[in-house]
Short mmCIF file of C-alpha atoms in Angstrom, two decimals:
data_model
loop_
_atom_site.label_atom_id
_atom_site.label_comp_id
_atom_site.label_asym_id
_atom_site.label_seq_id
_atom_site.Cartn_x
_atom_site.Cartn_y
_atom_site.Cartn_z
CA MET A 1347 2.17 -30.32 24.89
CA ASP A 1348 5.25 -28.51 23.51
CA SER A 1349 5.55 -24.78 22.85
CA ASN A 1350 4.44 -25.27 19.25
CA ASP A 1351 1.04 -26.52 20.46
CA THR A 1352 0.46 -23.94 23.18
CA PRO A 1353 -2.15 -21.35 22.12
CA ILE A 1354 -0.77 -17.84 21.76
CA THR A 1355 -2.40 -15.43 24.20
CA THR A 1356 -0.32 -12.27 23.59
CA VAL A 1357 0.88 -10.98 20.24
CA GLY A 1358 3.21 -8.06 19.55
CA ILE A 1359 2.91 -5.87 16.47
CA ILE A 1360 6.02 -3.95 15.41
CA GLY A 1361 4.90 -0.97 13.32
CA LEU A 1362 1.43 0.56 13.73
CA GLY A 1363 0.66 1.80 10.24
CA TYR A 1364 -1.83 0.73 7.58
CA VAL A 1365 -0.89 -2.93 8.10
CA GLY A 1366 0.03 -3.13 11.77
CA LEU A 1367 -2.84 -1.26 13.41
CA PRO A 1368 -5.70 -3.16 11.68
CA LEU A 1369 -3.85 -6.41 12.46
CA ALA A 1370 -3.46 -5.47 16.13
CA THR A 1371 -7.13 -4.59 16.49
CA ALA A 1372 -8.14 -7.83 14.74
CA PHE A 1373 -6.20 -9.88 17.28
CA ALA A 1374 -7.47 -7.79 20.19
CA SER A 1375 -11.06 -8.24 18.99
CA ALA A 1376 -10.48 -12.00 18.82
CA GLY A 1377 -9.49 -12.15 22.48
CA ILE A 1378 -5.72 -12.16 22.01
CA HIS A 1379 -3.93 -9.45 23.96
CA ALA A 1380 -2.24 -7.21 21.37
CA ILE A 1381 0.76 -5.04 22.21
CA GLY A 1382 1.52 -2.53 19.47
CA TYR A 1383 5.03 -1.07 19.36
CA ASP A 1384 5.96 2.00 17.34
CA LEU A 1385 8.84 4.48 17.40
CA VAL A 1386 6.66 7.56 16.87
CA PRO A 1387 5.48 8.97 20.23
CA GLU A 1388 2.69 11.02 18.63
CA LYS A 1389 1.15 7.93 17.05
CA VAL A 1390 1.31 5.96 20.28
CA ALA A 1391 -0.18 8.85 22.26
CA ALA A 1392 -3.10 9.07 19.82
CA LEU A 1393 -3.75 5.34 20.07
CA LYS A 1394 -3.64 5.39 23.87
CA ALA A 1395 -6.31 8.09 23.73
CA GLY A 1396 -8.43 5.90 21.45
CA ASP A 1397 -7.89 8.11 18.41
CA SER A 1398 -7.29 6.15 15.21
CA TYR A 1399 -5.35 7.66 12.30
CA ILE A 1400 -6.19 4.70 10.05
CA GLU A 1401 -9.57 4.96 8.34
CA ASP A 1402 -10.16 1.20 8.40
CA VAL A 1403 -9.96 1.24 12.21
CA PRO A 1404 -12.83 3.32 13.67
CA SER A 1405 -11.84 5.34 16.73
CA ALA A 1406 -14.87 4.03 18.65
CA GLU A 1407 -13.72 0.44 18.11
CA LEU A 1408 -10.14 1.31 19.03
CA ALA A 1409 -11.19 3.19 22.18
CA GLY A 1410 -13.16 0.17 23.37
CA LEU A 1411 -10.19 -2.15 22.89
CA VAL A 1412 -7.88 0.27 24.71
CA GLU A 1413 -10.30 0.72 27.60
CA SER A 1414 -10.75 -3.04 28.02
CA GLY A 1415 -6.99 -3.60 27.96
CA ALA A 1416 -7.22 -5.86 24.92
CA PHE A 1417 -4.93 -3.52 22.98
CA GLU A 1418 -2.08 -1.42 24.25
CA ALA A 1419 0.25 0.86 22.32
CA THR A 1420 3.77 1.55 23.50
CA THR A 1421 7.12 3.04 22.57
CA ASP A 1422 8.84 0.67 25.01
CA PRO A 1423 10.26 -2.33 23.12
CA ALA A 1424 10.69 -4.24 26.40
CA ARG A 1425 6.92 -4.86 26.38
CA LEU A 1426 7.47 -7.23 23.44
CA ALA A 1427 9.10 -9.71 25.82
CA ALA A 1428 5.60 -10.53 27.09
CA CYS A 1429 4.53 -11.73 23.63
CA GLU A 1430 4.51 -15.32 22.38
CA ALA A 1431 4.45 -13.97 18.83
CA GLN A 1432 5.83 -10.83 17.21
CA LEU A 1433 4.66 -9.64 13.79
CA ILE A 1434 6.87 -7.25 11.82
CA CYS A 1435 4.78 -4.73 9.86
CA VAL A 1436 7.21 -2.03 8.78
CA PRO A 1437 7.76 -0.24 5.44
CA THR A 1438 10.00 -1.69 2.73
CA PRO A 1439 10.66 1.33 0.49
CA LEU A 1440 12.93 1.70 -2.50
CA GLY A 1441 16.30 3.38 -2.27
CA GLU A 1442 17.50 6.29 -4.36
CA HIS A 1443 18.26 4.03 -7.32
CA ARG A 1444 15.12 1.86 -6.93
CA GLU A 1445 16.92 -0.86 -5.01
CA PRO A 1446 15.27 -2.58 -2.00
CA ASP A 1447 15.74 -0.80 1.32
CA LEU A 1448 15.46 -3.28 4.22
CA ASP A 1449 16.67 -0.91 6.93
CA TYR A 1450 13.28 -0.89 8.68
CA VAL A 1451 13.02 -4.68 8.51
CA LEU A 1452 16.53 -5.15 9.90
CA ALA A 1453 15.90 -2.71 12.75
CA ALA A 1454 12.57 -4.34 13.59
CA THR A 1455 14.13 -7.81 13.59
CA GLU A 1456 16.90 -6.63 15.91
CA THR A 1457 14.25 -5.21 18.23
CA ALA A 1458 12.31 -8.47 18.17
CA LEU A 1459 15.39 -10.56 18.92
CA ALA A 1460 16.43 -8.25 21.76
CA HIS A 1461 13.07 -8.83 23.44
CA LEU A 1462 12.14 -12.35 22.37
CA ALA A 1463 10.39 -14.69 24.79
CA PRO A 1464 11.58 -18.33 24.77
CA GLY A 1465 9.86 -20.29 22.02
CA ALA A 1466 8.30 -17.18 20.49
CA LEU A 1467 7.15 -16.88 16.88
CA VAL A 1468 8.34 -14.05 14.63
CA VAL A 1469 6.49 -13.37 11.38
CA LEU A 1470 7.58 -10.90 8.73
CA GLU A 1471 4.56 -9.34 6.99
CA SER A 1472 6.40 -6.58 5.11
CA THR A 1473 6.53 -7.13 1.35
CA THR A 1474 10.02 -8.03 0.18
CA TRP A 1475 12.03 -10.04 -2.34
CA PRO A 1476 11.90 -13.85 -2.33
CA GLY A 1477 14.66 -15.13 -0.07
CA THR A 1478 14.61 -12.35 2.53
CA THR A 1479 13.30 -14.43 5.43
CA ARG A 1480 15.80 -17.26 4.91
CA GLU A 1481 18.83 -15.26 3.75
CA VAL A 1482 18.51 -12.11 5.88
CA LEU A 1483 16.39 -12.80 8.96
CA ALA A 1484 17.33 -16.43 9.69
CA PRO A 1485 21.08 -15.69 10.04
CA MET A 1486 20.18 -13.00 12.60
CA PHE A 1487 18.38 -15.63 14.67
CA GLU A 1488 21.30 -18.01 14.35
CA ALA A 1489 23.76 -15.28 15.34
CA ALA A 1490 21.67 -14.81 18.49
CA GLY A 1491 22.18 -18.50 19.31
CA LEU A 1492 18.61 -19.53 18.41
CA LYS A 1493 17.78 -22.75 16.60
CA ILE A 1494 14.82 -22.00 14.36
CA GLY A 1495 11.98 -24.45 14.82
CA GLU A 1496 13.03 -25.26 18.38
CA ASP A 1497 14.22 -22.18 20.33
CA ALA A 1498 12.16 -19.78 18.21
CA TYR A 1499 9.90 -19.90 15.19
CA LEU A 1500 10.21 -17.81 12.01
CA ALA A 1501 7.77 -17.39 9.12
CA PHE A 1502 6.70 -15.04 6.36
CA SER A 1503 3.06 -14.09 5.81
CA PRO A 1504 2.45 -11.28 3.31
CA GLU A 1505 0.03 -8.52 4.23
CA ARG A 1506 -2.94 -8.19 1.92
CA VAL A 1507 -4.40 -4.93 3.16
CA ASP A 1508 -6.54 -2.93 0.73
CA PRO A 1509 -7.30 0.41 2.43
CA GLY A 1510 -10.95 1.36 2.23
CA ASN A 1511 -12.13 -2.08 1.08
CA THR A 1512 -15.21 -2.91 3.13
CA ARG A 1513 -15.78 -6.33 1.57
CA TRP A 1514 -12.35 -7.91 1.89
CA GLY A 1515 -10.82 -7.24 5.29
CA ILE A 1516 -8.35 -9.25 7.35
CA LYS A 1517 -10.97 -11.83 8.31
CA GLU A 1518 -12.29 -12.49 4.81
CA THR A 1519 -8.99 -12.38 2.87
CA PRO A 1520 -7.14 -15.73 2.77
CA LYS A 1521 -3.81 -15.58 4.63
CA VAL A 1522 -0.73 -17.09 3.00
CA VAL A 1523 1.87 -18.49 5.42
CA GLY A 1524 5.31 -19.99 4.82
CA GLY A 1525 7.62 -21.03 7.65
CA LEU A 1526 11.33 -21.85 7.75
CA THR A 1527 10.44 -25.30 9.08
CA PRO A 1528 7.19 -27.29 9.22
CA ALA A 1529 6.96 -26.45 12.93
CA CYS A 1530 7.26 -22.74 12.10
CA SER A 1531 4.48 -23.02 9.53
CA ARG A 1532 2.17 -24.84 11.93
CA ARG A 1533 2.74 -22.25 14.64
CA ALA A 1534 2.03 -19.34 12.28
CA GLU A 1535 -0.95 -21.09 10.70
CA ALA A 1536 -2.53 -21.66 14.14
CA LEU A 1537 -2.05 -18.00 15.04
CA TYR A 1538 -3.63 -16.54 11.92
CA ALA A 1539 -6.48 -19.03 12.03
CA ARG A 1540 -7.66 -17.12 15.09
CA ILE A 1541 -8.49 -14.03 12.96
CA CYS A 1542 -8.73 -15.26 9.33
CA ASP A 1543 -11.42 -17.47 7.84
CA THR A 1544 -8.88 -19.15 5.56
CA VAL A 1545 -5.16 -19.78 6.05
CA HIS A 1546 -3.23 -21.06 3.04
CA PRO A 1547 0.12 -22.65 4.03
CA VAL A 1548 2.91 -22.99 1.47
CA SER A 1549 6.04 -25.10 1.70
CA THR A 1550 8.63 -22.32 2.07
CA PRO A 1551 8.83 -18.63 2.96
CA GLU A 1552 10.16 -18.03 -0.56
CA SER A 1553 6.82 -19.19 -2.01
CA ALA A 1554 4.95 -16.86 0.33
CA GLU A 1555 7.27 -13.97 -0.53
CA MET A 1556 6.92 -14.63 -4.25
CA SER A 1557 3.12 -14.88 -4.01
CA LYS A 1558 2.84 -11.28 -2.81
CA ILE A 1559 5.25 -10.02 -5.47
CA ILE A 1560 3.24 -11.87 -8.14
CA GLU A 1561 -0.05 -10.35 -6.96
CA ASN A 1562 1.18 -6.79 -7.16
CA THR A 1563 3.28 -7.25 -10.30
CA TYR A 1564 0.23 -8.72 -12.03
CA ARG A 1565 -1.72 -5.57 -11.21
CA ALA A 1566 1.15 -3.22 -12.08
CA VAL A 1567 1.69 -4.83 -15.50
CA ASN A 1568 -2.00 -4.81 -16.40
CA ILE A 1569 -2.44 -1.22 -15.24
CA ALA A 1570 0.59 -0.26 -17.32
CA LEU A 1571 -0.97 -1.97 -20.33
CA VAL A 1572 -4.24 -0.10 -19.99
CA ASN A 1573 -2.40 3.18 -19.29
CA GLU A 1574 -0.45 2.77 -22.52
CA LEU A 1575 -3.68 1.96 -24.36
CA ALA A 1576 -5.24 5.08 -22.85
CA MET A 1577 -2.45 7.23 -24.31
CA LEU A 1578 -2.94 5.57 -27.70
CA ALA A 1579 -6.71 5.99 -27.52
CA ASP A 1580 -6.24 9.67 -26.72
CA ARG A 1581 -4.22 10.13 -29.92
CA MET A 1582 -6.80 8.18 -31.91
CA ASN A 1583 -9.69 10.14 -30.37
CA VAL A 1584 -11.23 6.94 -28.99
CA ASP A 1585 -13.09 6.82 -25.65
CA ILE A 1586 -10.91 4.35 -23.70
CA TRP A 1587 -13.45 4.04 -20.89
CA GLU A 1588 -16.22 3.04 -23.26
CA ALA A 1589 -13.91 0.57 -25.03
CA ILE A 1590 -12.89 -1.13 -21.76
CA GLU A 1591 -16.50 -1.29 -20.66
CA ALA A 1592 -17.36 -2.99 -23.96
CA SER A 1593 -14.49 -5.46 -23.54
CA SER A 1594 -15.78 -6.23 -20.04
CA THR A 1595 -18.99 -7.68 -21.47
CA LYS A 1596 -16.98 -10.74 -22.53
CA PRO A 1597 -17.80 -13.36 -19.86
CA PHE A 1598 -14.46 -15.16 -20.10
CA GLY A 1599 -10.78 -14.41 -20.73
CA PHE A 1600 -10.89 -10.73 -19.80
CA MET A 1601 -10.55 -8.76 -16.58
CA PRO A 1602 -10.93 -4.97 -16.70
CA PHE A 1603 -8.24 -2.61 -15.43
CA TRP A 1604 -8.70 1.14 -15.58
CA PRO A 1605 -6.27 3.90 -16.55
CA GLY A 1606 -5.42 6.83 -14.32
CA PRO A 1607 -2.79 9.50 -13.61
CA GLY A 1608 -0.34 6.94 -12.21
CA LEU A 1609 0.06 4.31 -9.51
CA GLY A 1610 -0.13 4.92 -5.78
CA GLY A 1611 -0.07 3.08 -2.48
CA HIS A 1612 2.85 1.33 -0.88
CA CYS A 1613 2.74 -1.95 -2.79
CA ILE A 1614 1.93 -1.77 -6.48
CA PRO A 1615 4.34 1.03 -7.50
CA ILE A 1616 7.18 -0.54 -5.48
CA ASP A 1617 6.95 -4.33 -5.37
CA PRO A 1618 7.68 -5.02 -9.06
CA PHE A 1619 11.03 -3.25 -8.64
CA TYR A 1620 11.86 -5.65 -5.79
CA LEU A 1621 11.26 -8.53 -8.19
CA ALA A 1622 13.30 -6.90 -10.97
CA TRP A 1623 16.18 -6.28 -8.54
CA ARG A 1624 16.10 -9.87 -7.30
CA ALA A 1625 15.98 -11.24 -10.86
CA ARG A 1626 19.35 -9.66 -11.61
CA ALA A 1627 20.91 -11.83 -8.89
CA PHE A 1628 19.95 -14.79 -11.09
CA ASP A 1629 21.40 -13.26 -14.28
CA MET A 1630 17.99 -12.37 -15.64
CA ASP A 1631 16.49 -9.06 -16.69
CA SER A 1632 12.74 -8.91 -16.08
CA GLU A 1633 12.20 -6.59 -19.03
CA PHE A 1634 8.41 -6.89 -19.06
CA VAL A 1635 8.18 -5.86 -15.39
CA GLU A 1636 10.60 -2.97 -15.77
CA LEU A 1637 8.79 -1.69 -18.87
CA ALA A 1638 5.50 -1.67 -16.93
CA GLY A 1639 7.19 0.31 -14.19
CA ARG A 1640 8.40 2.91 -16.68
CA VAL A 1641 4.94 3.28 -18.24
CA ASN A 1642 3.28 3.81 -14.86
CA VAL A 1643 5.95 6.24 -13.64
CA ASN A 1644 5.39 8.29 -16.81
CA MET A 1645 1.62 8.69 -16.32
CA PRO A 1646 1.72 11.89 -14.20
CA TYR A 1647 3.81 13.48 -16.97
CA TYR A 1648 1.24 12.39 -19.56
CA ALA A 1649 -1.57 13.74 -17.34
CA THR A 1650 0.26 17.07 -17.09
CA SER A 1651 0.53 17.23 -20.88
CA ARG A 1652 -3.23 16.62 -21.16
CA ILE A 1653 -3.89 19.50 -18.77
CA THR A 1654 -1.53 21.70 -20.77
CA ARG A 1655 -3.25 20.81 -24.06
CA SER A 1656 -6.66 21.42 -22.54
CA LEU A 1657 -5.66 24.86 -21.31
CA ASN A 1658 -4.11 25.66 -24.70
CA SER A 1659 -7.43 24.78 -26.35
CA ARG A 1660 -8.94 27.63 -24.33
CA GLY A 1661 -6.13 30.00 -25.25
CA LYS A 1662 -4.55 29.81 -21.80
CA ALA A 1663 -1.02 28.98 -20.72
CA VAL A 1664 -0.18 26.71 -17.79
CA LYS A 1665 1.87 29.50 -16.25
CA ASP A 1666 -0.31 31.42 -13.79
CA ALA A 1667 -3.31 29.21 -14.60
CA ARG A 1668 -5.53 28.53 -11.59
CA VAL A 1669 -5.74 24.73 -11.36
CA VAL A 1670 -7.81 22.84 -8.79
CA LEU A 1671 -6.88 19.18 -8.24
CA LEU A 1672 -9.80 17.08 -7.03
CA GLY A 1673 -8.35 14.29 -4.90
CA MET A 1674 -4.85 13.97 -3.45
CA ALA A 1675 -5.10 10.43 -2.03
CA TYR A 1676 -3.85 7.62 -4.24
CA LYS A 1677 -7.25 5.89 -4.41
CA ALA A 1678 -10.87 6.72 -3.85
CA ASP A 1679 -12.46 7.12 -0.43
CA VAL A 1680 -9.29 6.93 1.70
CA GLY A 1681 -6.80 9.54 2.88
CA ASP A 1682 -3.70 7.48 2.01
CA LEU A 1683 -1.07 9.64 0.29
CA ARG A 1684 1.64 7.01 -0.14
CA GLU A 1685 3.15 7.27 -3.63
CA SER A 1686 0.07 9.20 -4.76
CA PRO A 1687 0.31 10.36 -8.39
CA SER A 1688 -1.61 13.49 -7.39
CA LEU A 1689 1.43 14.64 -5.43
CA LYS A 1690 3.54 14.30 -8.57
CA LEU A 1691 0.90 16.15 -10.57
CA LEU A 1692 1.03 18.97 -8.03
CA GLU A 1693 4.82 19.12 -8.33
CA LEU A 1694 4.79 19.11 -12.13
CA LEU A 1695 2.09 21.75 -12.47
CA ARG A 1696 3.80 24.02 -9.96
CA ALA A 1697 7.06 23.61 -11.88
CA GLU A 1698 5.23 24.92 -14.96
CA GLY A 1699 4.14 27.99 -13.01
CA ALA A 1700 0.52 27.00 -12.34
CA ASP A 1701 -1.30 28.28 -9.26
CA VAL A 1702 -2.47 24.95 -7.83
CA THR A 1703 -4.97 24.31 -5.05
CA TYR A 1704 -6.74 21.08 -4.14
CA HIS A 1705 -9.90 19.65 -2.67
CA ASP A 1706 -9.96 16.30 -0.88
CA PRO A 1707 -12.53 15.36 1.78
CA HIS A 1708 -10.07 12.79 3.18
CA VAL A 1709 -6.90 14.93 3.21
CA ALA A 1710 -7.33 18.14 5.21
CA THR A 1711 -3.80 19.47 4.80
CA LEU A 1712 -0.57 18.95 2.87
CA SER A 1713 1.83 20.44 5.39
CA ASP A 1714 4.92 19.82 3.27
CA GLU A 1715 3.33 21.76 0.42
CA GLY A 1716 1.83 24.51 2.60
CA LEU A 1717 -1.67 23.73 1.34
CA SER A 1718 -5.05 22.96 2.87
CA SER A 1719 -8.07 21.48 1.15
CA VAL A 1720 -10.33 24.17 -0.33
CA GLY A 1721 -14.09 23.86 -0.29
CA LEU A 1722 -15.80 22.34 -3.31
CA THR A 1723 -18.07 25.31 -3.98
CA ALA A 1724 -19.48 27.08 -6.99
CA ASP A 1725 -17.15 30.02 -6.31
CA THR A 1726 -14.05 27.78 -6.18
CA LEU A 1727 -15.00 26.04 -9.42
CA THR A 1728 -15.97 29.19 -11.29
CA ALA A 1729 -12.69 30.90 -10.38
CA ALA A 1730 -10.59 27.98 -11.69
CA ASP A 1731 -9.10 27.93 -15.17
CA CYS A 1732 -8.98 24.14 -15.00
CA VAL A 1733 -10.40 21.51 -12.62
CA VAL A 1734 -8.67 18.12 -12.68
CA ILE A 1735 -10.40 14.99 -11.41
CA ALA A 1736 -7.37 13.10 -10.08
CA THR A 1737 -9.07 10.84 -7.52
CA ALA A 1738 -12.75 9.97 -7.74
CA HIS A 1739 -13.89 10.17 -4.12
CA ALA A 1740 -17.56 9.24 -3.75
CA ALA A 1741 -18.14 12.25 -1.49
CA MET A 1742 -17.24 14.74 -4.22
CA ASP A 1743 -20.18 16.36 -6.00
CA LEU A 1744 -19.13 15.93 -9.61
CA ALA A 1745 -22.44 17.30 -10.88
CA LEU A 1746 -21.51 20.58 -9.19
CA VAL A 1747 -18.11 20.41 -10.88
CA VAL A 1748 -19.62 19.94 -14.33
CA GLU A 1749 -22.14 22.73 -13.73
CA HIS A 1750 -19.69 25.42 -12.60
CA ALA A 1751 -16.21 24.57 -13.92
CA ASP A 1752 -15.25 26.12 -17.24
CA LEU A 1753 -12.76 23.34 -18.04
CA VAL A 1754 -12.60 19.82 -16.56
CA VAL A 1755 -9.83 17.32 -17.25
CA ASP A 1756 -11.13 13.92 -16.13
CA LEU A 1757 -8.38 11.42 -15.36
CA ARG A 1758 -10.70 8.88 -13.67
CA ASN A 1759 -13.83 8.69 -15.84
#
């Protein structure tokens, strides 16, 4: 039995955010010792105490895994040397000019290589442009004197986390895997089969990288389409929600997407720009993708104009208007603020001189903005000049909003 056939008993997770922490707990629950490494001492301290800051990982479940020793969190990268596999789950943001920023990935790979057990597997889960694993990570392995597929194994397996989704978790969502060599693919496939019902191997890491970009670009383009149609429907005085619902009755050839104040989350607003950037290396402009990005980026500005028009219809200016935003998270029923269009709405309304407060049952404070969530009460609603439904959390009493608010701008139907 060679190292490629030996079952992995200890896995390291580099980055304990929305991707890394659920992954670590999934492995720990499956009987594989999980060592989670993160640079932020406060996060690691919370995890050691059994306190989860990720809504998809209940604190009670985490505390049990910590107490049993199945999961450990650390700021000491040397603990990764005990792992037969290391999974890189770090952010891949955009730079100032919307170019890919791989600084976190490079730093994480350097950390992995500095503490790599002989014959260990390294998997990049962070979304990136097709070619990253082979063109960026593989040379780092080779520079360290490692022959991929023999001394160490390298693969790409895109994360498919949907925060707040109770139906499709890590176990139920098929896992795509692409290794640098067939041996790398087999090693990664065997690992993920321990926690996923279905593992879908592809022939190269580039195919795996492209698959994730396709998934999110597909959503971004279709959301941009329906957002543009929403702006047109507004001008034509047509109920876009009713029209989409009617279109959805067609049993074939149509899938509904819904408009909103913009795109949020780490993936959908960002990944298409990775693809557009990569396309330019092949002398191609992905005009369709870039146009969709522009439409979606513009939506908070359009939403602000709707609020302005609505206030004007009541003879009120935006300046000094008391505006309550309902929902700051980027999607319903989670507290995830990454790329949230509500944050942009807050910025734009404040720039116009509005007095803005917010209510969000999942976001207690916005420390950077000096704000805390206000109660959703009759007094709060009555005192507001305008109430904006920016995120439709199930816990929000919208009947109370309709009863007491003088003016409601509904961006979520």
